[in-house]
Each structure stands twice: as C-alpha cells, then as structure tokens.
Amino acid sequence: TFAILGIIIVILSVTSLKASIINQVETSLRGTASATLAAYDQNSGSYTVAANGDIWKGGYNISRSEKLLDTIKEKAGMEVTFFYGTQRIMTSITDENGDRILGSPAGKKIEEVVLENGQEYFSKSVSVNGEMYYGYYVPVFQSGESTEPIGMVFAGVNKKETLSSVLSIVFYVVITVAVIALIGMIGAGLVSNSISKAL
C-alpha cells in the first residue's frame, strides 16, 4: 500500500514540478526578451538597413551590438538574439569555435505567429546549431506602429541543461518519498507486531 501510494505521489510530483518549472522558464524568457527589445527601442529613430547590410535603430548599429547581448546573457543567464525579418542579425549564441551563429532563419511556425500575426510566442523546442532550447519570441515594430513586425527578439535557455536541473530535483523528491514510505512500512510493521503480541 505504501509503495503504491509512494509511486502515485512521485508521478504527481514530477508532473506538477515539470509544468511549474516550464511555466517559470516561460515567464523568465518573456521578461528577458521584452527587456532586450526595450534596450533597443530606447534608441530613437526607425529600424533601417544600411548599404552594407547592417541593421540600425536610429543611430545605433544593431548588427554590432555584441556587447549589449553578451551583457544580457551574463546577467540573465539566457541566450538572446535579434532577428530582422526571419534572419538572425545579432546573437549571444556561439558555436564550438566561439563564432556567433548569424544568418540562420527562424522556423516557419515562428515566422507565421510572430512576423505574420504580430504575436508573442513560446516554444518548447527551438533548434539552434543542433542544440535544443526553450525559446520566447517578441515581435519588433517600427516606432509608433503595432501591426506589421519588422523583426523579433528571442530569449532562450538550453533545454538539456534545464531538464537536468529538473531531474536532479525529481531525484530528491523520489528519495524523500522512498524514505517516508520505508519509515511508514517499518512503523506499520511495529504496530502490527505489538497488536499481535497483545492479542
């Protein structure tokens, strides 16, 4: 009985814990993506494309904003990316050689929801250079507009690392439940023996 009860408690705890952590991840990513967009939008002027292909916001060169994104990554512990249209213009994500992963496009689903419909979007499976991420996207609009996005900002965390932390918590939950169940069984056995002797 205690073993079955313990298994049920573990399953319910794991399911609830995972959902809670993913919700927390989504909230944190939304905050970071919005803060990154606000950092870009504090520069007055429109988003424009220069002759050399660089993207500017007024007098600020987004295509050279490595320091900004690296600082956000350091402070928030999340990767951040600026997309102009579907193209990755600037990002904190680097490959095994330390080079920034630029130019790669966003997926069709993301393009449809964020760029075509102007909505924010949370994805539990974003692939970047072979790594899977939890990712949150917010649309980027020209100043004073809110209908046709010109790009989007992404904030993400490595899915494998996030799930590893969940599994470590689950491990402690399982151990705790197992110990409680064992104590319960021993206690029940002692009570049963004392009752039997009394009879």
JSON list of C-alpha atoms in Angstrom, two decimals, residues 44-150:
[
{"chain": "A", "resi": 44, "resn": "SER", "atom": "CA", "xyz": [15.20, 56.98, -31.16]},
{"chain": "A", "resi": 45, "resn": "GLY", "atom": "CA", "xyz": [14.58, 56.62, -34.87]},
{"chain": "A", "resi": 46, "resn": "SER", "atom": "CA", "xyz": [13.44, 53.86, -37.20]},
{"chain": "A", "resi": 47, "resn": "TYR", "atom": "CA", "xyz": [14.86, 50.44, -37.94]},
{"chain": "A", "resi": 48, "resn": "THR", "atom": "CA", "xyz": [16.72, 50.72, -41.24]},
{"chain": "A", "resi": 49, "resn": "VAL", "atom": "CA", "xyz": [19.06, 48.68, -43.44]},
{"chain": "A", "resi": 50, "resn": "ALA", "atom": "CA", "xyz": [22.39, 50.32, -44.33]},
{"chain": "A", "resi": 51, "resn": "ALA", "atom": "CA", "xyz": [24.13, 49.92, -47.70]},
{"chain": "A", "resi": 52, "resn": "ASN", "atom": "CA", "xyz": [26.46, 47.27, -46.24]},
{"chain": "A", "resi": 53, "resn": "GLY", "atom": "CA", "xyz": [23.51, 45.27, -44.89]},
{"chain": "A", "resi": 54, "resn": "ASP", "atom": "CA", "xyz": [23.83, 46.32, -41.23]},
{"chain": "A", "resi": 55, "resn": "ILE", "atom": "CA", "xyz": [20.61, 46.93, -39.31]},
{"chain": "A", "resi": 56, "resn": "TRP", "atom": "CA", "xyz": [20.32, 50.23, -37.45]},
{"chain": "A", "resi": 57, "resn": "LYS", "atom": "CA", "xyz": [17.87, 51.67, -34.93]},
{"chain": "A", "resi": 58, "resn": "GLY", "atom": "CA", "xyz": [18.29, 55.38, -35.40]},
{"chain": "A", "resi": 59, "resn": "GLY", "atom": "CA", "xyz": [21.99, 55.98, -34.73]},
{"chain": "A", "resi": 60, "resn": "TYR", "atom": "CA", "xyz": [22.57, 52.60, -33.05]},
{"chain": "A", "resi": 61, "resn": "ASN", "atom": "CA", "xyz": [24.05, 49.73, -35.06]},
{"chain": "A", "resi": 62, "resn": "ILE", "atom": "CA", "xyz": [22.17, 46.57, -34.03]},
{"chain": "A", "resi": 63, "resn": "SER", "atom": "CA", "xyz": [24.43, 44.41, -36.20]},
{"chain": "A", "resi": 64, "resn": "ARG", "atom": "CA", "xyz": [27.33, 45.45, -33.95]},
{"chain": "A", "resi": 65, "resn": "SER", "atom": "CA", "xyz": [25.52, 45.12, -30.60]},
{"chain": "A", "resi": 66, "resn": "GLU", "atom": "CA", "xyz": [27.62, 42.19, -29.33]},
{"chain": "A", "resi": 67, "resn": "LYS", "atom": "CA", "xyz": [28.38, 43.89, -26.02]},
{"chain": "A", "resi": 68, "resn": "LEU", "atom": "CA", "xyz": [24.71, 44.53, -25.24]},
{"chain": "A", "resi": 69, "resn": "LEU", "atom": "CA", "xyz": [23.64, 40.93, -25.87]},
{"chain": "A", "resi": 70, "resn": "ASP", "atom": "CA", "xyz": [26.65, 39.46, -24.08]},
{"chain": "A", "resi": 71, "resn": "THR", "atom": "CA", "xyz": [25.87, 41.61, -21.04]},
{"chain": "A", "resi": 72, "resn": "ILE", "atom": "CA", "xyz": [22.24, 40.48, -21.03]},
{"chain": "A", "resi": 73, "resn": "LYS", "atom": "CA", "xyz": [23.36, 36.85, -21.32]},
{"chain": "A", "resi": 74, "resn": "GLU", "atom": "CA", "xyz": [25.77, 37.31, -18.43]},
{"chain": "A", "resi": 75, "resn": "LYS", "atom": "CA", "xyz": [23.18, 38.98, -16.18]},
{"chain": "A", "resi": 76, "resn": "ALA", "atom": "CA", "xyz": [20.12, 36.86, -17.09]},
{"chain": "A", "resi": 77, "resn": "GLY", "atom": "CA", "xyz": [21.81, 33.54, -17.86]},
{"chain": "A", "resi": 78, "resn": "MET", "atom": "CA", "xyz": [19.89, 33.34, -21.13]},
{"chain": "A", "resi": 79, "resn": "GLU", "atom": "CA", "xyz": [20.79, 33.49, -24.80]},
{"chain": "A", "resi": 80, "resn": "VAL", "atom": "CA", "xyz": [19.35, 36.43, -26.77]},
{"chain": "A", "resi": 81, "resn": "THR", "atom": "CA", "xyz": [19.01, 37.10, -30.49]},
{"chain": "A", "resi": 82, "resn": "PHE", "atom": "CA", "xyz": [17.77, 39.94, -32.71]},
{"chain": "A", "resi": 83, "resn": "PHE", "atom": "CA", "xyz": [16.07, 38.93, -35.96]},
{"chain": "A", "resi": 84, "resn": "TYR", "atom": "CA", "xyz": [15.45, 41.35, -38.81]},
{"chain": "A", "resi": 85, "resn": "GLY", "atom": "CA", "xyz": [12.66, 39.65, -40.71]},
{"chain": "A", "resi": 86, "resn": "THR", "atom": "CA", "xyz": [13.48, 35.96, -40.35]},
{"chain": "A", "resi": 87, "resn": "GLN", "atom": "CA", "xyz": [17.27, 36.41, -40.37]},
{"chain": "A", "resi": 88, "resn": "ARG", "atom": "CA", "xyz": [19.44, 36.18, -37.25]},
{"chain": "A", "resi": 89, "resn": "ILE", "atom": "CA", "xyz": [21.26, 39.54, -37.29]},
{"chain": "A", "resi": 90, "resn": "MET", "atom": "CA", "xyz": [22.92, 39.54, -33.87]},
{"chain": "A", "resi": 91, "resn": "THR", "atom": "CA", "xyz": [23.04, 36.88, -31.15]},
{"chain": "A", "resi": 92, "resn": "SER", "atom": "CA", "xyz": [24.82, 35.84, -27.98]},
{"chain": "A", "resi": 93, "resn": "ILE", "atom": "CA", "xyz": [24.80, 32.18, -29.13]},
{"chain": "A", "resi": 94, "resn": "THR", "atom": "CA", "xyz": [28.16, 30.89, -30.31]},
{"chain": "A", "resi": 95, "resn": "ASP", "atom": "CA", "xyz": [29.34, 27.65, -31.92]},
{"chain": "A", "resi": 96, "resn": "GLU", "atom": "CA", "xyz": [32.13, 25.35, -30.70]},
{"chain": "A", "resi": 97, "resn": "ASN", "atom": "CA", "xyz": [34.71, 27.74, -32.18]},
{"chain": "A", "resi": 98, "resn": "GLY", "atom": "CA", "xyz": [33.30, 30.75, -30.35]},
{"chain": "A", "resi": 99, "resn": "ASP", "atom": "CA", "xyz": [31.85, 32.28, -33.52]},
{"chain": "A", "resi": 100, "resn": "ARG", "atom": "CA", "xyz": [28.38, 33.82, -33.34]},
{"chain": "A", "resi": 101, "resn": "ILE", "atom": "CA", "xyz": [25.66, 31.89, -35.12]},
{"chain": "A", "resi": 102, "resn": "LEU", "atom": "CA", "xyz": [24.33, 34.51, -37.56]},
{"chain": "A", "resi": 103, "resn": "GLY", "atom": "CA", "xyz": [22.25, 34.46, -40.72]},
{"chain": "A", "resi": 104, "resn": "SER", "atom": "CA", "xyz": [20.26, 31.32, -39.94]},
{"chain": "A", "resi": 105, "resn": "PRO", "atom": "CA", "xyz": [16.48, 31.77, -40.36]},
{"chain": "A", "resi": 106, "resn": "ALA", "atom": "CA", "xyz": [13.69, 31.24, -37.83]},
{"chain": "A", "resi": 107, "resn": "GLY", "atom": "CA", "xyz": [11.28, 28.34, -38.36]},
{"chain": "A", "resi": 108, "resn": "LYS", "atom": "CA", "xyz": [8.04, 28.53, -40.33]},
{"chain": "A", "resi": 109, "resn": "LYS", "atom": "CA", "xyz": [5.80, 28.30, -37.25]},
{"chain": "A", "resi": 110, "resn": "ILE", "atom": "CA", "xyz": [7.67, 31.16, -35.56]},
{"chain": "A", "resi": 111, "resn": "GLU", "atom": "CA", "xyz": [7.52, 33.24, -38.74]},
{"chain": "A", "resi": 112, "resn": "GLU", "atom": "CA", "xyz": [3.77, 32.68, -39.01]},
{"chain": "A", "resi": 113, "resn": "VAL", "atom": "CA", "xyz": [2.90, 33.51, -35.39]},
{"chain": "A", "resi": 114, "resn": "VAL", "atom": "CA", "xyz": [5.35, 36.34, -34.69]},
{"chain": "A", "resi": 115, "resn": "LEU", "atom": "CA", "xyz": [6.07, 38.02, -38.04]},
{"chain": "A", "resi": 116, "resn": "GLU", "atom": "CA", "xyz": [2.78, 37.45, -39.86]},
{"chain": "A", "resi": 117, "resn": "ASN", "atom": "CA", "xyz": [0.37, 37.74, -36.91]},
{"chain": "A", "resi": 118, "resn": "GLY", "atom": "CA", "xyz": [2.41, 40.02, -34.63]},
{"chain": "A", "resi": 119, "resn": "GLN", "atom": "CA", "xyz": [2.01, 37.79, -31.58]},
{"chain": "A", "resi": 120, "resn": "GLU", "atom": "CA", "xyz": [4.45, 36.69, -28.91]},
{"chain": "A", "resi": 121, "resn": "TYR", "atom": "CA", "xyz": [5.34, 33.01, -29.00]},
{"chain": "A", "resi": 122, "resn": "PHE", "atom": "CA", "xyz": [6.81, 30.45, -26.58]},
{"chain": "A", "resi": 123, "resn": "SER", "atom": "CA", "xyz": [8.34, 27.29, -27.98]},
{"chain": "A", "resi": 124, "resn": "LYS", "atom": "CA", "xyz": [9.47, 24.23, -26.02]},
{"chain": "A", "resi": 125, "resn": "SER", "atom": "CA", "xyz": [11.66, 23.04, -28.90]},
{"chain": "A", "resi": 126, "resn": "VAL", "atom": "CA", "xyz": [13.85, 25.55, -30.73]},
{"chain": "A", "resi": 127, "resn": "SER", "atom": "CA", "xyz": [16.82, 24.10, -32.60]},
{"chain": "A", "resi": 128, "resn": "VAL", "atom": "CA", "xyz": [19.91, 26.31, -32.88]},
{"chain": "A", "resi": 129, "resn": "ASN", "atom": "CA", "xyz": [23.08, 24.79, -34.33]},
{"chain": "A", "resi": 130, "resn": "GLY", "atom": "CA", "xyz": [21.98, 21.31, -33.26]},
{"chain": "A", "resi": 131, "resn": "GLU", "atom": "CA", "xyz": [21.15, 22.33, -29.67]},
{"chain": "A", "resi": 132, "resn": "MET", "atom": "CA", "xyz": [17.57, 22.40, -28.37]},
{"chain": "A", "resi": 133, "resn": "TYR", "atom": "CA", "xyz": [16.26, 25.44, -26.48]},
{"chain": "A", "resi": 134, "resn": "TYR", "atom": "CA", "xyz": [13.17, 26.67, -24.72]},
{"chain": "A", "resi": 135, "resn": "GLY", "atom": "CA", "xyz": [12.57, 29.95, -26.54]},
{"chain": "A", "resi": 136, "resn": "TYR", "atom": "CA", "xyz": [10.39, 33.05, -26.30]},
{"chain": "A", "resi": 137, "resn": "TYR", "atom": "CA", "xyz": [9.88, 35.47, -29.20]},
{"chain": "A", "resi": 138, "resn": "VAL", "atom": "CA", "xyz": [8.51, 39.01, -29.13]},
{"chain": "A", "resi": 139, "resn": "PRO", "atom": "CA", "xyz": [7.72, 40.95, -32.34]},
{"chain": "A", "resi": 140, "resn": "VAL", "atom": "CA", "xyz": [9.66, 44.11, -33.17]},
{"chain": "A", "resi": 141, "resn": "PHE", "atom": "CA", "xyz": [7.72, 47.05, -34.65]},
{"chain": "A", "resi": 142, "resn": "GLN", "atom": "CA", "xyz": [8.76, 50.39, -36.06]},
{"chain": "A", "resi": 143, "resn": "SER", "atom": "CA", "xyz": [8.24, 53.24, -33.59]},
{"chain": "A", "resi": 144, "resn": "GLY", "atom": "CA", "xyz": [4.56, 54.12, -33.25]},
{"chain": "A", "resi": 145, "resn": "GLU", "atom": "CA", "xyz": [3.37, 51.03, -35.16]},
{"chain": "A", "resi": 146, "resn": "SER", "atom": "CA", "xyz": [1.86, 47.78, -33.90]},
{"chain": "A", "resi": 147, "resn": "THR", "atom": "CA", "xyz": [0.55, 45.94, -36.96]},
{"chain": "A", "resi": 148, "resn": "GLU", "atom": "CA", "xyz": [3.44, 44.82, -39.17]},
{"chain": "A", "resi": 149, "resn": "PRO", "atom": "CA", "xyz": [6.53, 43.47, -37.34]},
{"chain": "A", "resi": 150, "resn": "ILE", "atom": "CA", "xyz": [9.89, 44.13, -38.99]}
]
